[in-house]
Short mmCIF file of C-alpha atoms in Angstrom, two decimals:
data_model
loop_
_atom_site.label_atom_id
_atom_site.label_comp_id
_atom_site.label_asym_id
_atom_site.label_seq_id
_atom_site.Cartn_x
_atom_site.Cartn_y
_atom_site.Cartn_z
CA UNK A 1 0.01 -0.04 0.01
CA UNK A 2 2.92 2.42 0.78
CA UNK A 3 4.17 1.53 -2.75
CA UNK A 4 0.55 2.46 -4.35
CA UNK A 5 0.61 5.62 -2.35
CA UNK A 6 4.11 6.52 -3.68
CA UNK A 7 3.06 5.86 -7.33
CA UNK A 8 -0.18 7.91 -6.85
CA UNK A 9 1.69 10.92 -5.28
CA UNK A 10 4.42 10.46 -7.76
CA UNK A 11 2.12 10.29 -10.71
CA UNK A 12 4.03 7.15 -11.82
CA UNK A 13 3.37 5.26 -15.17
CA UNK A 14 0.68 2.51 -15.08
CA UNK A 15 2.45 -0.91 -14.81
CA UNK A 16 0.93 -4.12 -15.43
CA UNK A 17 -0.82 -6.13 -12.84
CA UNK A 18 0.82 -8.81 -10.87
CA UNK A 19 -0.40 -12.19 -11.67
CA UNK A 20 -1.98 -12.65 -8.21
CA UNK A 21 -4.26 -15.53 -9.28
CA UNK A 22 -7.26 -13.34 -9.76
CA UNK A 23 -9.50 -14.09 -12.90
CA UNK A 24 -9.18 -10.58 -14.44
CA UNK A 25 -5.42 -10.27 -14.55
CA UNK A 26 -5.16 -11.21 -18.23
CA UNK A 27 -8.21 -8.66 -19.13
CA UNK A 28 -6.35 -5.88 -17.19
CA UNK A 29 -3.00 -6.37 -18.78
CA UNK A 30 -4.41 -6.72 -22.23
CA UNK A 31 -6.19 -3.33 -21.78
CA UNK A 32 -2.98 -1.71 -20.36
CA UNK A 33 -0.84 -3.05 -23.14
CA UNK A 34 -3.25 -2.11 -25.88
CA UNK A 35 -4.34 1.48 -24.72
CA UNK A 36 -2.13 2.74 -21.85
CA UNK A 37 1.34 2.02 -22.70
CA UNK A 38 3.40 5.01 -21.07
CA UNK A 39 0.19 6.47 -19.36
CA UNK A 40 0.26 7.79 -15.92
CA UNK A 41 -2.35 8.38 -13.34
CA UNK A 42 -2.88 12.02 -14.54
CA UNK A 43 -3.16 11.44 -18.31
CA UNK A 44 -4.98 8.22 -18.47
CA UNK A 45 -8.73 8.58 -18.80
CA UNK A 46 -10.10 9.06 -15.10
CA UNK A 47 -12.55 6.10 -15.33
CA UNK A 48 -9.59 3.98 -16.01
CA UNK A 49 -7.17 5.32 -13.67
CA UNK A 50 -9.66 5.13 -10.96
CA UNK A 51 -10.63 1.59 -11.36
CA UNK A 52 -6.72 0.79 -11.81
CA UNK A 53 -6.35 2.34 -8.38
CA UNK A 54 -8.80 0.08 -6.71
CA UNK A 55 -7.16 -3.01 -8.75
CA UNK A 56 -3.69 -2.27 -7.26
CA UNK A 57 -5.16 -2.06 -3.74
CA UNK A 58 -6.58 -5.48 -4.22
CA UNK A 59 -3.31 -6.88 -5.60
CA UNK A 60 -1.54 -5.31 -2.33
CA UNK A 61 -3.55 -7.75 -0.40
CA UNK A 62 -3.61 -10.90 -2.65
CA UNK A 63 0.07 -11.11 -3.10
CA UNK A 64 0.56 -11.16 0.67
CA UNK A 65 0.69 -14.31 2.81
CA UNK A 66 -1.89 -13.74 5.38
CA UNK A 67 -4.15 -10.93 4.04
CA UNK A 68 -5.41 -12.35 0.69
CA UNK A 69 -9.12 -12.32 1.64
CA UNK A 70 -9.16 -9.10 3.66
CA UNK A 71 -11.67 -6.42 2.77
CA UNK A 72 -10.25 -3.13 3.65
CA UNK A 73 -13.57 -1.48 3.50
CA UNK A 74 -15.63 -4.17 5.24
CA UNK A 75 -15.99 -2.54 8.71
CA UNK A 76 -17.26 0.84 7.04
CA UNK A 77 -19.81 -1.08 4.86
CA UNK A 78 -21.15 -2.91 8.04
CA UNK A 79 -21.10 0.04 10.31
CA UNK A 80 -23.15 2.28 7.78
CA UNK A 81 -25.87 -0.38 7.56
CA UNK A 82 -25.98 -0.88 11.31
CA UNK A 83 -26.53 3.14 11.62
CA UNK A 84 -29.39 2.82 9.22
CA UNK A 85 -31.81 1.70 11.77
CA UNK A 86 -34.76 3.86 11.19
CA UNK A 87 -34.89 3.20 7.43
CA UNK A 88 -34.06 -0.41 7.86
CA UNK A 89 -37.14 -1.15 10.22
CA UNK A 90 -39.41 1.16 8.28
CA UNK A 91 -39.15 -1.20 5.44
CA UNK A 92 -38.94 -4.42 7.56
CA UNK A 93 -42.14 -3.36 9.43
CA UNK A 94 -44.06 -2.89 6.18
CA UNK A 95 -42.64 -5.73 4.17
CA UNK A 96 -42.23 -8.63 6.64
CA UNK A 97 -46.00 -9.69 5.68
CA UNK A 98 -46.13 -10.97 2.20
CA UNK A 99 -47.69 -8.55 -0.46
CA UNK A 100 -51.30 -9.70 -0.77
CA UNK A 101 -53.91 -8.79 -3.50
CA UNK A 102 -56.87 -11.30 -2.35
CA UNK A 103 -60.32 -9.75 -2.44
CA UNK A 104 -59.53 -6.97 -5.22
CA UNK A 105 -60.84 -7.11 -8.78
CA UNK A 106 -58.42 -7.72 -11.59
CA UNK A 107 -58.24 -3.93 -12.33
CA UNK A 108 -57.60 -2.99 -8.58
CA UNK A 109 -54.85 -5.63 -8.41
CA UNK A 110 -53.25 -4.28 -11.44
CA UNK A 111 -53.58 -0.84 -10.17
CA UNK A 112 -51.99 -1.79 -6.80
CA UNK A 113 -49.11 -3.49 -8.36
CA UNK A 114 -48.45 -0.61 -10.62
CA UNK A 115 -48.40 1.89 -7.76
CA UNK A 116 -46.33 -0.36 -5.58
CA UNK A 117 -43.85 -0.76 -8.47
CA UNK A 118 -43.72 2.86 -8.81
CA UNK A 119 -43.09 3.46 -5.14
CA UNK A 120 -40.46 0.83 -4.77
CA UNK A 121 -38.75 2.01 -7.91
CA UNK A 122 -38.31 5.59 -7.02
CA UNK A 123 -40.31 6.67 -4.04
CA UNK A 124 -42.97 8.72 -5.47
CA UNK A 125 -45.75 9.90 -3.08
CA UNK A 126 -48.81 8.15 -3.92
CA UNK A 127 -52.59 8.89 -3.67
CA UNK A 128 -54.51 8.00 -0.24
CA UNK A 129 -56.00 4.68 -1.49
CA UNK A 130 -57.11 1.58 0.28
CA UNK A 131 -53.50 -0.14 0.19
CA UNK A 132 -51.45 2.80 0.98
CA UNK A 133 -50.56 1.53 4.34
CA UNK A 134 -48.39 -1.09 2.60
CA UNK A 135 -46.16 1.56 1.12
CA UNK A 136 -42.77 2.98 2.30
CA UNK A 137 -42.81 6.66 3.23
CA UNK A 138 -39.24 7.13 1.61
CA UNK A 139 -37.68 6.23 -1.70
CA UNK A 140 -36.29 2.87 -2.03
CA UNK A 141 -34.42 1.50 -5.18
CA UNK A 142 -33.55 4.52 -6.82
CA UNK A 143 -32.92 7.18 -4.09
CA UNK A 144 -31.45 4.15 -1.93
CA UNK A 145 -28.43 4.61 -4.27
CA UNK A 146 -27.68 8.11 -2.45
CA UNK A 147 -25.41 6.49 -0.01
CA UNK A 148 -22.36 5.86 -1.68
CA UNK A 149 -19.17 5.24 0.54
CA UNK A 150 -16.64 5.84 -2.06
CA UNK A 151 -17.88 9.57 -2.15
CA UNK A 152 -19.27 9.89 1.33
CA UNK A 153 -16.80 8.12 3.73
CA UNK A 154 -17.10 10.45 6.64
CA UNK A 155 -20.85 10.71 6.96
CA UNK A 156 -22.23 11.26 10.37
CA UNK A 157 -25.49 9.15 11.59
CA UNK A 158 -27.74 12.30 10.83
CA UNK A 159 -26.22 12.67 7.46
CA UNK A 160 -26.96 9.15 6.75
CA UNK A 161 -30.59 9.40 7.90
CA UNK A 162 -30.93 12.48 5.79
CA UNK A 163 -29.75 10.91 2.60
CA UNK A 164 -31.91 7.60 3.13
CA UNK A 165 -35.03 9.84 3.48
CA UNK A 166 -34.31 11.98 0.49
CA UNK A 167 -37.63 13.78 -0.05
CA UNK A 168 -39.01 12.66 3.47
CA UNK A 169 -42.47 13.99 3.83
CA UNK A 170 -42.49 15.73 0.45
CA UNK A 171 -41.88 12.71 -1.99
CA UNK A 172 -44.02 14.27 -4.51
CA UNK A 173 -41.25 16.82 -5.09
CA UNK A 174 -38.70 14.02 -5.77
CA UNK A 175 -40.09 13.13 -8.93
CA UNK A 176 -39.44 16.46 -10.52
CA UNK A 177 -35.76 15.80 -9.65
CA UNK A 178 -35.78 12.69 -11.95
CA UNK A 179 -34.42 14.62 -15.18
CA UNK A 180 -34.68 11.62 -17.52
CA UNK A 181 -37.78 9.73 -16.46
CA UNK A 182 -38.88 6.44 -18.32
CA UNK A 183 -40.91 5.11 -15.28
CA UNK A 184 -44.07 4.62 -17.40
CA UNK A 185 -42.03 2.67 -20.05
CA UNK A 186 -40.41 0.63 -17.51
CA UNK A 187 -43.55 -0.43 -15.85
CA UNK A 188 -44.85 -1.57 -19.04
CA UNK A 189 -41.70 -3.52 -19.69
CA UNK A 190 -41.80 -5.35 -16.23
CA UNK A 191 -45.55 -6.07 -16.54
CA UNK A 192 -44.86 -7.95 -19.78
CA UNK A 193 -42.63 -10.23 -17.69
CA UNK A 194 -45.68 -11.98 -16.18
CA UNK A 195 -46.60 -13.75 -19.16
CA UNK A 196 -43.19 -15.10 -20.10
CA UNK A 197 -41.79 -18.58 -19.20
CA UNK A 198 -38.57 -17.24 -18.14
CA UNK A 199 -39.59 -13.94 -16.45
CA UNK A 200 -35.77 -13.18 -15.34
CA UNK A 201 -34.74 -9.83 -14.20
CA UNK A 202 -30.98 -8.99 -13.45
CA UNK A 203 -29.43 -6.52 -11.11
CA UNK A 204 -26.03 -5.20 -11.64
CA UNK A 205 -25.52 -4.15 -8.01
CA UNK A 206 -23.78 -1.00 -6.81
CA UNK A 207 -23.43 -0.28 -2.99
CA UNK A 208 -23.59 -2.79 -0.15
CA UNK A 209 -25.50 -2.43 3.09
CA UNK A 210 -28.57 -0.24 3.04
CA UNK A 211 -28.72 0.11 -0.67
CA UNK A 212 -28.51 -3.68 -1.20
CA UNK A 213 -31.00 -4.13 1.48
CA UNK A 214 -33.48 -1.88 -0.68
CA UNK A 215 -32.70 -3.65 -3.88
CA UNK A 216 -33.50 -6.85 -1.98
CA UNK A 217 -37.08 -5.25 -0.90
CA UNK A 218 -37.63 -4.48 -4.64
CA UNK A 219 -36.58 -7.86 -5.91
CA UNK A 220 -38.67 -9.47 -3.19
CA UNK A 221 -41.93 -7.46 -4.46
CA UNK A 222 -41.12 -8.54 -7.95
CA UNK A 223 -40.91 -12.15 -7.08
CA UNK A 224 -44.01 -12.08 -4.89
CA UNK A 225 -46.15 -10.33 -7.35
CA UNK A 226 -45.10 -12.57 -10.32
CA UNK A 227 -43.47 -9.68 -12.13
CA UNK A 228 -40.24 -11.72 -12.21
CA UNK A 229 -39.81 -15.37 -11.64
CA UNK A 230 -36.14 -15.38 -11.06
CA UNK A 231 -33.72 -12.41 -9.95
CA UNK A 232 -29.99 -12.65 -10.77
CA UNK A 233 -27.79 -10.19 -8.68
CA UNK A 234 -24.44 -9.48 -10.07
CA UNK A 235 -21.80 -8.27 -7.65
CA UNK A 236 -17.99 -7.83 -7.29
CA UNK A 237 -15.37 -10.57 -6.88
CA UNK A 238 -13.36 -8.36 -4.47
CA UNK A 239 -13.45 -5.06 -2.60
CA UNK A 240 -14.29 -2.29 -5.23
CA UNK A 241 -14.98 1.60 -5.03
CA UNK A 242 -15.18 1.09 -1.37
CA UNK A 243 -18.77 0.13 -0.96
CA UNK A 244 -19.55 -2.07 -3.88
CA UNK A 245 -21.27 -5.38 -3.17
CA UNK A 246 -19.32 -8.44 -2.64
CA UNK A 247 -20.31 -12.13 -1.96
CA UNK A 248 -19.23 -11.40 1.54
CA UNK A 249 -21.37 -8.43 1.98
CA UNK A 250 -24.40 -10.33 0.47
CA UNK A 251 -24.00 -13.20 2.84
CA UNK A 252 -23.35 -10.82 5.65
CA UNK A 253 -26.65 -9.00 4.95
CA UNK A 254 -28.80 -12.08 4.95
CA UNK A 255 -27.18 -13.58 7.96
CA UNK A 256 -27.34 -10.43 10.05
CA UNK A 257 -31.05 -10.15 9.37
CA UNK A 258 -31.81 -13.54 10.55
CA UNK A 259 -29.18 -14.21 13.27
CA UNK A 260 -27.60 -10.85 14.02
CA UNK A 261 -27.76 -8.24 16.61
CA UNK A 262 -27.04 -5.07 14.94
CA UNK A 263 -29.77 -2.95 16.48
CA UNK A 264 -29.66 -3.17 20.22
CA UNK A 265 -32.29 -0.42 20.68
CA UNK A 266 -34.84 -2.17 18.33
CA UNK A 267 -37.79 -3.74 19.86
CA UNK A 268 -38.67 -7.38 19.68
CA UNK A 269 -41.36 -6.66 17.04
CA UNK A 270 -38.78 -4.80 14.87
CA UNK A 271 -36.12 -7.50 14.93
CA UNK A 272 -38.60 -10.24 14.13
CA UNK A 273 -39.66 -8.50 11.30
CA UNK A 274 -36.24 -8.15 9.83
CA UNK A 275 -35.67 -11.77 10.61
CA UNK A 276 -38.73 -12.78 8.79
CA UNK A 277 -37.57 -10.97 5.71
CA UNK A 278 -34.29 -12.46 5.95
CA UNK A 279 -35.53 -15.89 6.16
CA UNK A 280 -37.75 -15.37 3.09
CA UNK A 281 -34.93 -13.95 1.25
CA UNK A 282 -32.81 -17.12 2.03
CA UNK A 283 -35.69 -19.39 1.00
CA UNK A 284 -35.54 -17.56 -2.55
CA UNK A 285 -31.77 -18.58 -2.53
CA UNK A 286 -32.54 -22.05 -1.81
CA UNK A 287 -35.46 -22.31 -4.47
CA UNK A 288 -33.29 -20.71 -7.12
CA UNK A 289 -35.43 -17.69 -7.28
CA UNK A 290 -32.56 -15.53 -6.25
CA UNK A 291 -29.20 -16.18 -7.75
CA UNK A 292 -25.89 -14.25 -6.85
CA UNK A 293 -23.27 -14.20 -9.46
CA UNK A 294 -19.82 -12.39 -9.86
CA UNK A 295 -18.15 -12.17 -13.11
CA UNK A 296 -14.52 -11.03 -13.27
CA UNK A 297 -15.39 -8.43 -15.98
CA UNK A 298 -17.25 -6.39 -13.45
CA UNK A 299 -13.93 -5.47 -11.83
CA UNK A 300 -11.99 -4.35 -14.91
CA UNK A 301 -11.17 -0.93 -16.32
CA UNK A 302 -13.19 -1.61 -19.50
CA UNK A 303 -16.40 0.27 -19.99
CA UNK A 304 -19.50 -1.64 -20.68
CA UNK A 305 -19.09 -0.73 -24.44
CA UNK A 306 -16.44 -3.43 -24.43
CA UNK A 307 -18.65 -6.20 -22.78
CA UNK A 308 -19.69 -7.59 -25.85
CA UNK A 309 -16.23 -8.06 -27.11
CA UNK A 310 -14.37 -8.58 -24.00
CA UNK A 311 -16.75 -10.79 -22.07
CA UNK A 312 -18.88 -12.42 -24.58
CA UNK A 313 -19.71 -15.15 -22.12
CA UNK A 314 -21.30 -12.55 -19.97
CA UNK A 315 -22.95 -10.68 -22.78
CA UNK A 316 -24.56 -14.00 -23.98
CA UNK A 317 -25.75 -14.62 -20.36
CA UNK A 318 -27.32 -11.16 -20.14
CA UNK A 319 -28.90 -11.40 -23.34
CA UNK A 320 -31.08 -14.16 -21.82
CA UNK A 321 -32.60 -11.79 -19.38
CA UNK A 322 -35.92 -10.03 -19.95
CA UNK A 323 -34.62 -6.88 -18.19
CA UNK A 324 -31.07 -5.73 -16.72
CA UNK A 325 -31.18 -3.14 -14.11
CA UNK A 326 -27.78 -1.12 -13.96
CA UNK A 327 -27.60 0.44 -10.40
CA UNK A 328 -25.62 3.48 -9.41
CA UNK A 329 -23.32 6.07 -10.71
CA UNK A 330 -20.12 3.94 -11.58
CA UNK A 331 -22.23 1.37 -13.51
CA UNK A 332 -23.92 4.42 -15.51
CA UNK A 333 -20.48 5.92 -16.31
CA UNK A 334 -19.41 2.57 -17.63
CA UNK A 335 -22.70 2.19 -19.66
CA UNK A 336 -22.04 5.59 -21.29
CA UNK A 337 -18.31 5.48 -21.76
CA UNK A 338 -18.02 8.20 -19.28
CA UNK A 339 -18.32 10.59 -22.04
CA UNK A 340 -19.12 14.18 -22.13
CA UNK A 341 -22.08 13.70 -24.39
CA UNK A 342 -24.88 16.30 -24.81
CA UNK A 343 -27.47 16.03 -22.08
CA UNK A 344 -30.06 15.40 -24.73
CA UNK A 345 -28.31 12.44 -26.05
CA UNK A 346 -30.70 9.54 -26.22
CA UNK A 347 -29.99 6.77 -23.70
CA UNK A 348 -29.82 3.94 -26.32
CA UNK A 349 -27.25 6.00 -28.42
CA UNK A 350 -25.17 6.79 -25.39
CA UNK A 351 -24.71 3.00 -24.20
CA UNK A 352 -23.54 2.02 -27.63
CA UNK A 353 -23.32 -1.82 -28.10
CA UNK A 354 -25.42 -2.40 -24.90
CA UNK A 355 -28.20 -1.11 -27.03
CA UNK A 356 -27.39 -1.74 -30.54
CA UNK A 357 -25.69 -5.24 -30.60
CA UNK A 358 -27.74 -8.17 -31.75
CA UNK A 359 -29.44 -9.70 -28.83
CA UNK A 360 -28.73 -6.73 -26.33
CA UNK A 361 -31.06 -7.11 -23.54
CA UNK A 362 -33.48 -4.33 -22.25
CA UNK A 363 -31.47 -2.09 -19.87
CA UNK A 364 -32.58 0.27 -17.24
CA UNK A 365 -30.19 2.60 -15.53
CA UNK A 366 -31.40 3.69 -11.97
CA UNK A 367 -28.80 6.28 -11.06
CA UNK A 368 -28.64 9.35 -8.68
CA UNK A 369 -26.44 11.58 -10.34
CA UNK A 370 -23.02 12.09 -8.70
CA UNK A 371 -20.71 12.76 -11.53
CA UNK A 372 -20.44 14.72 -14.83
CA UNK A 373 -21.92 12.46 -17.12
CA UNK A 374 -25.73 13.17 -17.94
CA UNK A 375 -27.56 11.84 -20.87
CA UNK A 376 -31.28 10.89 -21.55
CA UNK A 377 -32.57 14.42 -20.72
CA UNK A 378 -35.51 15.74 -23.15
CA UNK A 379 -33.35 18.93 -24.03
CA UNK A 380 -30.06 20.43 -23.33
CA UNK A 381 -31.53 23.48 -21.70
CA UNK A 382 -32.34 21.59 -18.23
CA UNK A 383 -28.75 21.15 -17.80
CA UNK A 384 -27.69 24.41 -18.92
CA UNK A 385 -30.23 26.09 -16.72
CA UNK A 386 -28.90 23.96 -13.73
CA UNK A 387 -25.23 24.73 -14.59
CA UNK A 388 -26.26 28.28 -13.92
CA UNK A 389 -28.69 28.01 -10.95
CA UNK A 390 -27.03 25.11 -9.08
CA UNK A 391 -23.31 24.81 -9.54
CA UNK A 392 -22.33 21.36 -8.48
CA UNK A 393 -25.75 19.70 -9.24
CA UNK A 394 -23.95 16.80 -11.09
CA UNK A 395 -22.22 15.65 -7.92
CA UNK A 396 -24.69 16.39 -5.19
CA UNK A 397 -26.96 13.36 -5.65
CA UNK A 398 -30.07 15.66 -5.45
CA UNK A 399 -30.94 14.63 -8.98
CA UNK A 400 -31.54 11.32 -10.61
CA UNK A 401 -32.32 9.45 -13.93
CA UNK A 402 -34.36 6.33 -14.80
CA UNK A 403 -33.30 5.49 -18.26
CA UNK A 404 -34.42 2.43 -20.26
CA UNK A 405 -33.14 0.96 -23.54
CA UNK A 406 -35.50 -1.42 -25.53
CA UNK A 407 -32.14 -3.05 -26.69
CA UNK A 408 -32.60 -5.96 -29.39
CA UNK A 409 -33.71 -8.99 -27.30
CA UNK A 410 -34.72 -12.15 -29.11
CA UNK A 411 -31.87 -11.66 -32.03
CA UNK A 412 -29.43 -14.14 -32.38
CA UNK A 413 -26.12 -12.78 -30.43
CA UNK A 414 -23.16 -12.61 -32.95
CA UNK A 415 -19.61 -12.28 -32.27
CA UNK A 416 -16.96 -11.27 -34.77
#
């Protein structure tokens, strides 16, 4: 780690990754040899240099004798979740009981599912109808992405609570902060899943802890409602960008919910609600309804424009999904090649082969905006106005996008 610090502070040239037994070594060294010979930390593209830094940090541990499995960020991830008690129990108390539709007409059931889907996707404040008591009072899947430890490593408990309740009692106002909003198209896409034999949805995960918990609540609803028959979660093989999900984080979350004592001030009813959620999610794993995966490609410096060419097995695998959610800012940057494209650039154009290649799946990006890339807006004027009125809006996490690409599903996947 001292050598890495010296290389960073001294702006040294990017060297090859040592063969430390990880499955991504060849991918890294191929990219360095092909595109970044002689480049240093300051003149390589920032997205690549940033990813390279985390790969070098991983290497520092994998070449050691006793620390090869150590996650330097693990305690931070666990601690942030354990300090999220208000939000955690808000959800567990509401969703420990299975989602029920008994006694409703087909029209009422469909509307209840639509409203629940919208609520869980972005946290829109809903009208006062008979099933409103089941809905959370704060955003879940989209705004749950606000808490990113790679950007917010020194948060206080009050700051965590503030982020996790973005909009609070005024969630109707949060919809206007979704600058690119394909929610209605997304609902139609997910609704079509019910009639499919496969009914598979994939999540390319972002942050561990509270955001992963929110993702699981969302996936739970998709399974219970029949909107999906199987959910595949894609995490990282090792610690990545501080708070990204690893298998250890995944197992820790479910085990802590069922067996842990993270919240000493919780009531017995609250602890039981969390345990029941955890038990149900573990049952999904045993039944194959939830599957956790970790492909080496996710921890490389490549953008997802290269996924088709550099990880054809993964592209083929994703092509068999009915919808792939990409969570968070880093995944969005990789989808869009981290390019300074005009804000009005259509999402399917911005993500290149992930939309245009034969067999490309339907792709949805759920992202709170925390970096410079912004695409999928109706016009450039919105971004220009915010540049003038709210300097720093692209890194504040106040705004978000829900963007959908129709892809080319069903076509035969072809490789050169």
